[in-house]
Short mmCIF file of C-alpha atoms and ligand atoms in Angstrom, two decimals:
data_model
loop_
_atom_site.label_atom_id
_atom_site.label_comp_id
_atom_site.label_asym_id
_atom_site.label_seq_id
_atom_site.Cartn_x
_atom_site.Cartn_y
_atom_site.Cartn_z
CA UNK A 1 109.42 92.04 58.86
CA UNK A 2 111.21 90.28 61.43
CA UNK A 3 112.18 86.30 60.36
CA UNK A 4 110.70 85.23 63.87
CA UNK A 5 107.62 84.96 66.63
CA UNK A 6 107.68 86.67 69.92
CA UNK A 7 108.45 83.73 72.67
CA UNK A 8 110.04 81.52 69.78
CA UNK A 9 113.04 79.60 71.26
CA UNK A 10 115.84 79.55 68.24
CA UNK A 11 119.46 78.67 68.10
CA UNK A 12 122.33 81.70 67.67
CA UNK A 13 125.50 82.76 67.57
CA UNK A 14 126.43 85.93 69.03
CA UNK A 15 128.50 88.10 66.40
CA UNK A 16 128.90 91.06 68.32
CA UNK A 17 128.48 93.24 71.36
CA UNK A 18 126.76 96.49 71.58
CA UNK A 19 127.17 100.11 73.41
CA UNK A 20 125.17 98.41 76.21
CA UNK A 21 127.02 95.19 76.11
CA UNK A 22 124.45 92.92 75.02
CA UNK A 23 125.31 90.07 72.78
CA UNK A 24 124.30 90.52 68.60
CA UNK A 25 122.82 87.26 67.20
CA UNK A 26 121.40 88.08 63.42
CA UNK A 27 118.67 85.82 61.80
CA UNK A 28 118.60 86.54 57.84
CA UNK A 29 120.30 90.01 58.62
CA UNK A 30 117.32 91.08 61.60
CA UNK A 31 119.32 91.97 64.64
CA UNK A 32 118.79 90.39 67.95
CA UNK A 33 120.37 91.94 71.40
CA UNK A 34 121.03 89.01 73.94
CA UNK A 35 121.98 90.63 77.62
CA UNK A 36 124.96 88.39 78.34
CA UNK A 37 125.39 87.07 75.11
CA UNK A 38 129.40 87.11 74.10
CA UNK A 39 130.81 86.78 70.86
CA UNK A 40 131.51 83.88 69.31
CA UNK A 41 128.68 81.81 72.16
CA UNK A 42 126.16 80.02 70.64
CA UNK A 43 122.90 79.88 72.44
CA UNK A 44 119.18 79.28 72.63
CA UNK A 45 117.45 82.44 72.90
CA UNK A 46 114.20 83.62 73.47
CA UNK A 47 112.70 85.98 71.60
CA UNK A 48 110.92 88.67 73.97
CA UNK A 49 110.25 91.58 71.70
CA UNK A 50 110.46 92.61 68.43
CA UNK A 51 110.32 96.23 66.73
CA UNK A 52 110.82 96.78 62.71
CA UNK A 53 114.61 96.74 62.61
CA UNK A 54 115.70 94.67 65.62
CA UNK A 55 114.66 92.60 68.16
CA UNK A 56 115.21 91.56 71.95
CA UNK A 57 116.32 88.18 73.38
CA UNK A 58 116.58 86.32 76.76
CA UNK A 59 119.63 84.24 77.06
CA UNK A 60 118.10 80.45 77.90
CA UNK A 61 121.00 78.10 77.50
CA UNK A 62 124.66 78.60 76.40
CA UNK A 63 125.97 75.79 73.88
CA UNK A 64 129.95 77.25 73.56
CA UNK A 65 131.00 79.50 75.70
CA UNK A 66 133.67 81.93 74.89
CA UNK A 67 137.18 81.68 76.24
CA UNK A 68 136.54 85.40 77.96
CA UNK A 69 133.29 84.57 79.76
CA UNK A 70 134.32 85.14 83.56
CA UNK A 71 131.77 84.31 86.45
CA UNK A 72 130.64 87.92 87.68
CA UNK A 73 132.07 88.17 91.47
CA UNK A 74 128.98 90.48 91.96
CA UNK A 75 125.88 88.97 93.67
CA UNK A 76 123.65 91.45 92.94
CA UNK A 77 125.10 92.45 88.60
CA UNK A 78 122.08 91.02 87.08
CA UNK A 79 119.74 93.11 88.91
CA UNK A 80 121.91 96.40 89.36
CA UNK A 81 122.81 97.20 85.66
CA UNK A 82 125.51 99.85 86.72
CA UNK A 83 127.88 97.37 85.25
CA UNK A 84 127.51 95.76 82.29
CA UNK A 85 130.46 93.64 81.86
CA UNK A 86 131.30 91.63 84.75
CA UNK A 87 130.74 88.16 82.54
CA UNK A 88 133.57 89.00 80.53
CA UNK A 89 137.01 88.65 81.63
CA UNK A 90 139.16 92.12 81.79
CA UNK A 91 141.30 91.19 78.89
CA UNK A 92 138.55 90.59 76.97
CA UNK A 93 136.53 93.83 78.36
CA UNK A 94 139.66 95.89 76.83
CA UNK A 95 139.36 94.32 73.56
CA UNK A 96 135.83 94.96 73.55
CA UNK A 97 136.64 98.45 73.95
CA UNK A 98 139.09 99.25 71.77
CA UNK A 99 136.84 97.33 68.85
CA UNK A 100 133.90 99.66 69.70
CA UNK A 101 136.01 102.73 69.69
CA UNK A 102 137.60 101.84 66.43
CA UNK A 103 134.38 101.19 64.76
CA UNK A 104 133.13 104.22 65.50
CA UNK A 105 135.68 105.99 64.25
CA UNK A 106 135.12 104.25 60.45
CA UNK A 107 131.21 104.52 61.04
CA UNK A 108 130.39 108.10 62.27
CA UNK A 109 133.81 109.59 61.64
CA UNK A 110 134.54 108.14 58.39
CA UNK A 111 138.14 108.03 59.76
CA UNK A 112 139.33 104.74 58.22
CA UNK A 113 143.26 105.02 58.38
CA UNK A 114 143.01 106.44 62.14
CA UNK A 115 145.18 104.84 64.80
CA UNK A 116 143.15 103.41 67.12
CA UNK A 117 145.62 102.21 70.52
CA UNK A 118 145.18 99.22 72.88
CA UNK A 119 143.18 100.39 75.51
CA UNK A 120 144.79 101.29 78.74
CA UNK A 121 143.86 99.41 81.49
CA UNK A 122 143.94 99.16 84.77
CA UNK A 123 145.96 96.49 86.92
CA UNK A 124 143.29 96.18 89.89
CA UNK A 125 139.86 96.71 87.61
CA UNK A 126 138.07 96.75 91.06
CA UNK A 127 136.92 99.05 94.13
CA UNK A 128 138.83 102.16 91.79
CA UNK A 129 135.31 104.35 91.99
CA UNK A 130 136.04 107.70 94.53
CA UNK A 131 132.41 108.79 95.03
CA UNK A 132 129.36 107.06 95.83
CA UNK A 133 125.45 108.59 94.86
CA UNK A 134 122.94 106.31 96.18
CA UNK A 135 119.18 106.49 96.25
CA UNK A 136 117.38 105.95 99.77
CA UNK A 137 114.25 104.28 99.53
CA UNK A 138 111.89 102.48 102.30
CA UNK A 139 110.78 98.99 102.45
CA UNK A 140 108.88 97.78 105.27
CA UNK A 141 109.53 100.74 107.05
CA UNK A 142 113.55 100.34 107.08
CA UNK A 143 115.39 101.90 104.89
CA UNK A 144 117.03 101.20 101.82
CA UNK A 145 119.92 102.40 99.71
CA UNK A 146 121.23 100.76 96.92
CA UNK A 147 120.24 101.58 93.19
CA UNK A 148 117.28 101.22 91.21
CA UNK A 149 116.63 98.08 89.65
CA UNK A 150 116.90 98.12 86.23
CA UNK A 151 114.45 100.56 84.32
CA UNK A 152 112.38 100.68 87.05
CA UNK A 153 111.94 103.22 90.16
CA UNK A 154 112.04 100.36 92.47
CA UNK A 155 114.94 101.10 95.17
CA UNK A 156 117.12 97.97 96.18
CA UNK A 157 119.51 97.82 98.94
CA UNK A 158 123.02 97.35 98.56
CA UNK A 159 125.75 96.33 101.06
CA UNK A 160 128.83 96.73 98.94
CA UNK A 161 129.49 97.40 95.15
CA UNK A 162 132.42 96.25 94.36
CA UNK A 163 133.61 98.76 91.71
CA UNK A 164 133.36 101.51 94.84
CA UNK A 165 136.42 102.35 97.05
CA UNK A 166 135.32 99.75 100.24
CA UNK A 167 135.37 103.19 102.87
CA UNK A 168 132.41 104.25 100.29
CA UNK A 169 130.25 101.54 101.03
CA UNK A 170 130.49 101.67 104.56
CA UNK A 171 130.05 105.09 104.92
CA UNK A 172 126.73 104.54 103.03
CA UNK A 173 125.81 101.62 105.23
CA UNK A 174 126.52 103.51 108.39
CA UNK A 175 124.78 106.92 107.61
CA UNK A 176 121.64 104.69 106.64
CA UNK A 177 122.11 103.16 109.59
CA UNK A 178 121.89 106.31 112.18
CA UNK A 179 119.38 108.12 109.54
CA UNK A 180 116.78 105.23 109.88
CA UNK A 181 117.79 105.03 113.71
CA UNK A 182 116.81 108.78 114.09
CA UNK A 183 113.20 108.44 112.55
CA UNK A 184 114.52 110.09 108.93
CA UNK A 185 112.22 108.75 106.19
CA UNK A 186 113.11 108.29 102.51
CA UNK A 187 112.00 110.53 99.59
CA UNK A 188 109.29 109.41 98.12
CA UNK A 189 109.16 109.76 94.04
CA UNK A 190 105.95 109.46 92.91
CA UNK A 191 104.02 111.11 96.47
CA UNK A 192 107.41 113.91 96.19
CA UNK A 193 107.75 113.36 99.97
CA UNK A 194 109.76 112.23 102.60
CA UNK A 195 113.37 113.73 103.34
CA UNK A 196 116.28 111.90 102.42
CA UNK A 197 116.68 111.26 98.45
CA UNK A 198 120.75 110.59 98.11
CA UNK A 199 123.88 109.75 100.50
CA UNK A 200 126.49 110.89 98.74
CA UNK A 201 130.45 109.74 99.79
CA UNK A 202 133.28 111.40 97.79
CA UNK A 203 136.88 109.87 99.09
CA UNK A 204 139.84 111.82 98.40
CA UNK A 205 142.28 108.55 97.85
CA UNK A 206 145.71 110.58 98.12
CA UNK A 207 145.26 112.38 101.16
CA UNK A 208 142.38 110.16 102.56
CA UNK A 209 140.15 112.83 103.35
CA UNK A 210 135.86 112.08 103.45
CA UNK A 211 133.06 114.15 102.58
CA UNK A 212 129.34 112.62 103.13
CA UNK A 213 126.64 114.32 101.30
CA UNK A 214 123.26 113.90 102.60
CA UNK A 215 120.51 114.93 99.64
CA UNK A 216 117.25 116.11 101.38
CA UNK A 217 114.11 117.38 99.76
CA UNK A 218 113.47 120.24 102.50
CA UNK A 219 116.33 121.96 104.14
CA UNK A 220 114.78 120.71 107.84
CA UNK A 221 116.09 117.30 108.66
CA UNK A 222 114.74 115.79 112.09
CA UNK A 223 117.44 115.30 114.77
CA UNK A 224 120.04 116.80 112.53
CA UNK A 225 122.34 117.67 115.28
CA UNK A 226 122.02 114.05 116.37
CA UNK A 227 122.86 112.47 112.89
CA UNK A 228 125.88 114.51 112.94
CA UNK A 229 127.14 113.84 116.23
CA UNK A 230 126.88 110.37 115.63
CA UNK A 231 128.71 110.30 112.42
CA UNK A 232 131.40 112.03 113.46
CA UNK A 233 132.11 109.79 116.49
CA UNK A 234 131.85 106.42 114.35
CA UNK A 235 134.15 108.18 111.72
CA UNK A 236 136.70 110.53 113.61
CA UNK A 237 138.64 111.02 110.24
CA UNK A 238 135.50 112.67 108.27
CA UNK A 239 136.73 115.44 106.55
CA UNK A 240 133.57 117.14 105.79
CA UNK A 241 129.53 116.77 106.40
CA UNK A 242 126.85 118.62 104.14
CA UNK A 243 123.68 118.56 103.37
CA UNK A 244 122.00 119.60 100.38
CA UNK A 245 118.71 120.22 99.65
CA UNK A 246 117.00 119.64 96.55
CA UNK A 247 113.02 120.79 96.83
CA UNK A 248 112.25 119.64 92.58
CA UNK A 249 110.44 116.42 91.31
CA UNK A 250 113.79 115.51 89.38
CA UNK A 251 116.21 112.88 88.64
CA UNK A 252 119.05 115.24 89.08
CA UNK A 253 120.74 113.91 92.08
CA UNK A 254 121.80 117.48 93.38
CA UNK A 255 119.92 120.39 93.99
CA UNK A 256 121.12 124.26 94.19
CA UNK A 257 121.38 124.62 98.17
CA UNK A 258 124.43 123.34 99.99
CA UNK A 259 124.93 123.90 103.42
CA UNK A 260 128.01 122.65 105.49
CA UNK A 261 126.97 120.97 108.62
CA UNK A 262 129.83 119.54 109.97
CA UNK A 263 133.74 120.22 109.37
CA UNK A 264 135.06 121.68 105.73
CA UNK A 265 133.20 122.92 102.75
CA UNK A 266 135.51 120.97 100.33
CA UNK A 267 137.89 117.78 100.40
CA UNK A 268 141.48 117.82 98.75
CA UNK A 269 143.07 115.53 96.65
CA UNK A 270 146.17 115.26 94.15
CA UNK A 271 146.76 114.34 90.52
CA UNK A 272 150.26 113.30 89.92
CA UNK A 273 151.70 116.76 92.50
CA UNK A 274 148.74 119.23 92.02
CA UNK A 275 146.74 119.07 95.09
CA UNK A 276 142.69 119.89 94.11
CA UNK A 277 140.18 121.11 96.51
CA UNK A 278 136.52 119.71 95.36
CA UNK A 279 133.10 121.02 96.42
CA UNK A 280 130.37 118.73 96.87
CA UNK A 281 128.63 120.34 93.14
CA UNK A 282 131.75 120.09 91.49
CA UNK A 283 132.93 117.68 88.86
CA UNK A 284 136.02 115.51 89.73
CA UNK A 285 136.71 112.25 87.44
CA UNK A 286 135.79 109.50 89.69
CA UNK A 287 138.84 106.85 88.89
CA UNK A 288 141.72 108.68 90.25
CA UNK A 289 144.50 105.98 89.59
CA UNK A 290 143.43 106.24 85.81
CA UNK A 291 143.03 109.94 85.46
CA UNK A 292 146.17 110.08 86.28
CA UNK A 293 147.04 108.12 83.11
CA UNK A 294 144.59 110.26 80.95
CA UNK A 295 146.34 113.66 81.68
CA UNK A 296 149.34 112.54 81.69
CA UNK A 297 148.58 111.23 78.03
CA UNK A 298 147.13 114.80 77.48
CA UNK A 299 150.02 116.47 78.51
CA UNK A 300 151.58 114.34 75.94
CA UNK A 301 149.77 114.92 73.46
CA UNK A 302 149.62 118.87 74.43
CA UNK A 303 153.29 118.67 73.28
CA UNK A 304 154.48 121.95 75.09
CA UNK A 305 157.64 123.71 75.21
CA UNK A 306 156.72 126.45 77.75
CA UNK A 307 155.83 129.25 75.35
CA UNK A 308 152.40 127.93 74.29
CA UNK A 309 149.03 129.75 75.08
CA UNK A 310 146.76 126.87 76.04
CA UNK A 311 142.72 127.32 76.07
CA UNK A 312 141.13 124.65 78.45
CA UNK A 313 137.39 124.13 77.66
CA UNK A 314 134.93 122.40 79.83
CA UNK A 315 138.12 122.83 82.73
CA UNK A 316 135.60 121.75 85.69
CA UNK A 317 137.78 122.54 88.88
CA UNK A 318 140.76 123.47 86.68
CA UNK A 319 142.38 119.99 86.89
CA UNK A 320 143.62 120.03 82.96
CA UNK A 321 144.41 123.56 83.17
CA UNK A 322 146.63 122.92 86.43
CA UNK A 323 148.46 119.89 84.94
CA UNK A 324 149.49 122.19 81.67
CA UNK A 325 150.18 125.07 83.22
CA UNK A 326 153.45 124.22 84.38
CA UNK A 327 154.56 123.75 81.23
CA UNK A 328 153.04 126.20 79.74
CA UNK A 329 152.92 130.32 79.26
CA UNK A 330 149.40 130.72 80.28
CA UNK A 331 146.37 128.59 80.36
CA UNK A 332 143.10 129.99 79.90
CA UNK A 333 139.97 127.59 81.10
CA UNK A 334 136.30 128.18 80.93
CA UNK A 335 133.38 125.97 82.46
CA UNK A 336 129.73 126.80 83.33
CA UNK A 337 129.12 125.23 86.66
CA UNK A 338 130.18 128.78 88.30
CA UNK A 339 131.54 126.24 91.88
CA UNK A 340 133.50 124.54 89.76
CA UNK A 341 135.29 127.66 88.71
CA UNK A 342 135.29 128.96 91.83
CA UNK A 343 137.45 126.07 92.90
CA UNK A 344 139.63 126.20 89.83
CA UNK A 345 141.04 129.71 91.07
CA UNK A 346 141.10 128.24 94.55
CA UNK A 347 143.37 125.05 93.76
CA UNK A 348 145.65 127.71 91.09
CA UNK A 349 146.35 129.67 94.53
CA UNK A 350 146.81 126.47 96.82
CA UNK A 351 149.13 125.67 94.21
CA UNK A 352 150.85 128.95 93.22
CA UNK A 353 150.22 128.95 89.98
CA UNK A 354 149.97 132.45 88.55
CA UNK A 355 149.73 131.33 84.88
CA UNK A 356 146.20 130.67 84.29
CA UNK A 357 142.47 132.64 84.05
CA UNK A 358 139.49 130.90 84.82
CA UNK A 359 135.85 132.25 83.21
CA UNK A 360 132.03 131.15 84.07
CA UNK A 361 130.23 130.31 80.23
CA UNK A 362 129.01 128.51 78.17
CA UNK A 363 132.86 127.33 76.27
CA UNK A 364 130.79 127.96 72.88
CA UNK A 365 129.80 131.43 73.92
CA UNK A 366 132.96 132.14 75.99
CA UNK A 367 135.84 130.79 73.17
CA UNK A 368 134.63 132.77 70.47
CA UNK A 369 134.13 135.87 72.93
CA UNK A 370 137.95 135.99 73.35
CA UNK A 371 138.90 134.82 69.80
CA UNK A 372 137.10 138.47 68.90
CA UNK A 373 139.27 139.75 71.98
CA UNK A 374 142.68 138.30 70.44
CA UNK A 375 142.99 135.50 72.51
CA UNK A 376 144.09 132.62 70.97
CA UNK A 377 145.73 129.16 71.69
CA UNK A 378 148.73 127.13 70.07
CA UNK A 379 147.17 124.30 71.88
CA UNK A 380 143.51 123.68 72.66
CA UNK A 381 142.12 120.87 75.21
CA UNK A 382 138.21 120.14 75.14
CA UNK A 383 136.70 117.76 77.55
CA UNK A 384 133.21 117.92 77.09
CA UNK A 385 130.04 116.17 78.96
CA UNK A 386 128.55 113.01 76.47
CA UNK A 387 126.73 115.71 73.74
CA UNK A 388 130.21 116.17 72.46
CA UNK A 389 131.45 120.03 70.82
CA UNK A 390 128.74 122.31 70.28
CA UNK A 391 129.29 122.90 66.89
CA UNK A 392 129.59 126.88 67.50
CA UNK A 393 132.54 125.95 69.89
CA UNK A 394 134.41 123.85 66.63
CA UNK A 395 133.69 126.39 63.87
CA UNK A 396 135.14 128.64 66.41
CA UNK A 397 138.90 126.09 66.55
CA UNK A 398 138.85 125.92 62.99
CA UNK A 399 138.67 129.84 62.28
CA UNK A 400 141.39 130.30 65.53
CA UNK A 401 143.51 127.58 63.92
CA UNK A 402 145.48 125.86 67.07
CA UNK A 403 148.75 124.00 65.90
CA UNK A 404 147.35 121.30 68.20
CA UNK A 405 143.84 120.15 69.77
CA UNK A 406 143.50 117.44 72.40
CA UNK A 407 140.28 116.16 72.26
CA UNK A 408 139.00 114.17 75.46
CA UNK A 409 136.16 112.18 75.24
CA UNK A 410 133.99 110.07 77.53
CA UNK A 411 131.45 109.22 74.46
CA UNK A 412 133.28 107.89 71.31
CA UNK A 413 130.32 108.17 69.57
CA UNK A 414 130.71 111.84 69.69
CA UNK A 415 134.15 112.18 69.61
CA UNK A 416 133.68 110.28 66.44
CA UNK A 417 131.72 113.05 65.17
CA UNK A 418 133.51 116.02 66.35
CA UNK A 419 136.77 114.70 64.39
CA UNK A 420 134.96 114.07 61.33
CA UNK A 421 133.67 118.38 62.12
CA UNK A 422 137.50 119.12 62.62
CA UNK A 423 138.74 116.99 60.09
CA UNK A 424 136.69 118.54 57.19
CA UNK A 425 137.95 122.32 58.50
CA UNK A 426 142.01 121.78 58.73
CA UNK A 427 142.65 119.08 61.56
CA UNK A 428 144.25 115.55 61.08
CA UNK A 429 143.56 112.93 63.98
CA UNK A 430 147.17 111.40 64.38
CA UNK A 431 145.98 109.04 66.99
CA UNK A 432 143.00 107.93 69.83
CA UNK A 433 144.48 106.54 72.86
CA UNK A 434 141.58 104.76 74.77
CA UNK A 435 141.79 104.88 78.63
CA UNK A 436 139.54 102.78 80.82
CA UNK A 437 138.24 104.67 83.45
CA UNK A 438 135.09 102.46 83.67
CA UNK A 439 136.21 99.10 84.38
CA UNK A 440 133.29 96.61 84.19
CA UNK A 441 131.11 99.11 82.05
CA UNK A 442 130.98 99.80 78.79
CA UNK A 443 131.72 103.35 79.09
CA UNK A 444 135.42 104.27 77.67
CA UNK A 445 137.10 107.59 77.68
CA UNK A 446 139.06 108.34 75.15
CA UNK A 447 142.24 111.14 74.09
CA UNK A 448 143.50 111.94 70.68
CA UNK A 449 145.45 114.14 69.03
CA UNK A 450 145.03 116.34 66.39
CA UNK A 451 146.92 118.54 64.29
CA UNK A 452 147.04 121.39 62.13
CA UNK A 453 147.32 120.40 58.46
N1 SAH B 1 138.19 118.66 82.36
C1 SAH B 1 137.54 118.43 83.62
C2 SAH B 1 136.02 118.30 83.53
C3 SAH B 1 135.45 117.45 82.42
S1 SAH B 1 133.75 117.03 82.59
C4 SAH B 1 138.12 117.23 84.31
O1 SAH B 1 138.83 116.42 83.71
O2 SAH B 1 137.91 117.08 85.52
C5 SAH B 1 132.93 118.19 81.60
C6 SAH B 1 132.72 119.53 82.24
O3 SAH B 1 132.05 120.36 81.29
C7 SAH B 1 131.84 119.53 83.49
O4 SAH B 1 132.55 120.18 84.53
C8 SAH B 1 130.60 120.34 83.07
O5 SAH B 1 130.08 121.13 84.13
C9 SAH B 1 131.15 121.22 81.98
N2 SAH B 1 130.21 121.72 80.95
C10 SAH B 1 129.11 121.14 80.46
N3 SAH B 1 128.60 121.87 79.44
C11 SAH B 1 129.42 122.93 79.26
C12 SAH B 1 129.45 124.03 78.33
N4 SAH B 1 128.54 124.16 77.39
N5 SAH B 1 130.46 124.91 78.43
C13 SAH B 1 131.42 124.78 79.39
N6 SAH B 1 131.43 123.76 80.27
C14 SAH B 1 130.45 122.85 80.22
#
């Protein structure tokens, strides 16, 4: 049973910070999450709910601050919820980080001698996002776009968010603008009506190039050839207009139809001297400036001479693949989302690069397919989605026996357990190099290393 009341006031001290960067106050051992608590505060709470193992506060008054509180430059942080760490100072966000990561590691991994690195960070932790999804919503007959407010449906409108590259915003506030000019009305959830559902803004930051993505729940669009028209003469650099049309009651932003209304099908960017062409469906990591730091750390850790077969699981467009390739014999990548692939032999040929093979599948399905064909790698990169390794796709590594896997991770959690998997059948983690590619969220990608024993 808890120690405490629902609506009891009582004094804390925060101890810790979890995954969703609330503050952790404990009373007799009972667990309390504080949003906006930081370690080492003290604090009267309020207690607002309580379950059998831990309970929910409402910051009411901070006694000691801590040194790394910072005053969130975001008006709107406290009602948005896509960031969760804007009251703590960057410094202190990285150290945050690299805690949680290491923990991990000894908790789910059991991996208590593993190097755990500073977290790399970024030098400008602002305005470093390269694509924008936004819901459109209506409110007294206007419309809105913005984000939901937090776990609710509720739409809120947003001028600027200040993690997003500043042309993303205004691209979103301009093709609201001339939508809700021309008579377009807002998809409607719960009635599964109304037109627009997402704009979408993906910014190529190297070569400056702009796609806008407008997310409709029937492929007709009133004054369509109006919208566009108007777009294109109050941006006459866009790159690239398309709609796409998703007809299911879903939260999936995207739906299976894309058509191009306006200009090219894809935008292009470059990683470090690889130039990638990206289609609206396709993955792409949205922090450029740090992605650049993660593969590089990859290649790194990929350690290759130039004679290596490399497997590249979960490749998306082929951006991994690409970056090894050069120093590599021949790079085999695999990836489900069949676009994605489609674009991953695309940006080999824009970038004459003979070396590699790209294949549609499921990478547990596909891997051991060509480990009973004889292919197999001296070096193999995963970057999965959050689930982690399907654990098919890891007994497969540990029967093919790669001198080297580089693990990339953007859930610790499961990284956590997928080295503990690899560990057990034959792998040593020499080191997890954190990169932030989420400043002012809790979210933290993550590389390691392992090796053959
Ligand atoms: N390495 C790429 C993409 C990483 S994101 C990059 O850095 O850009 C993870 C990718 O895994 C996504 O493109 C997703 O479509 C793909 N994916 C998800 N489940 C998969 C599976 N079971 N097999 C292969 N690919 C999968």
């Amino acid at each position: 049973m808890a120690p405490i009341q629902k609506n009891d006031y009582i004094d804390v001290v925060f101890e810790d910070l979890t995954h969703e960067g609330s503050g952790v106050a404990k009373i007799d051992g009972y667990p309390i999450f504080v949003p906006y608590g930081l370690p080492g505060e003290k604090a009267k709470i309020k207690v607002t709910k309580l379950n059998k193992g831990y309970g929910f506060g409402r910051l009411m008054e901070l006694y000691e601050e801590s040194p790394d509180r910072a005053e969130p430059p975001c008006p709107i942080y406290k009602q948005c919820g896509g960031c969760q760490l804007q009251h703590l100072s960057y410094e202190g966000q990285l150290k945050a980080k690299e805690k949680m990561v290491r923990e991990l590691m000894t908790r789910i991994g059991k991996l208590e001698e593993v190097n755990v690195l500073p977290v790399l960070g970024m030098n400008e932790p602002w305005n470093y996002r390269n694509k924008a999804q936004v819901p459109v919503g209506e409110m007294e007959g206007g419309l809105v776009a913005g984000f939901y407010a937090k776990r609710s449906h509720e739409i809120i409108d947003m001028d600027e968010c200040l993690i997003q590259f500043t042309e993303n915003d205004e691209m979103v506030r301009l093709v609201k603008g001339i939508c809700e000019k021309h008579g377009v009305k807002a998809y409607n959830e719960k009635q599964h009506k109304g037109t627009l559902r997402h704009i979408m803004v993906r910014t190529g930051q190297m070569t400056g190039e702009l796609m806008i993505v407008l997310v409709t729940r029937t492929p007709d669009m009133p004054n369509r050839r109006k919208i566009i028209e108007e777009i294109v003469e109050a941006v006459p650099n866009i790159t690239s207009i398309i709609q796409n049309v998703n007809t299911k009651r879903t939260n999936v932003i995207l739906g299976d139809q894309t058509i191009t209304l306006w200009g090219a099908d894809v935008i292009s960017d470059y990683i470090g001297d690889i130039k990638f062409e990206i289609s609206p469906r396709s993955f792409y990591q949205v922090n450029p400036i740090q992605t650049k730091v993660l593969y590089d750390k990859t290649l790194e850790y990929a350690d290759l001479s130039g004679h290596e077969t490399v497997i590249d699981a979960y490749c998306g467009i082929g951006t991994i693949s690409l970056f090894l390739a050069k120093k590599a014999k021949k790079v085999y990548g695999v990836e489900i989302v069949p676009e994605a692939i489609e674009d991953a032999r695309k940006n080999a040929a824009l970038n004459e690069i003979t070396n590699v093979e790209f294949e549609v599948g499921e990478a547990e399905t596909v891997i051991p397919n060509w480990y009973k064909q004889g292919i197999t790698a001296d070096t193999l990169v995963v970057d999965p989605p959050r689930k982690g390794c399907d654990e098919n796709l890891l007994k497969t590594i540990a029967a093919m026996k790669p001198k080297k896997v580089v693990y990339v991770s953007c859930n610790p959690a499961t990284l956590a357990r997928d080295l503990r998997y690899l560990e057990d059948n034959g792998y040593k983690t020499v080191e997890v190099q954190p990169v932030d590619m989420f400043p002012q969220t809790m979210h933290v990608e993550c590389v390691s290393q392992l090796i053959l024993k």
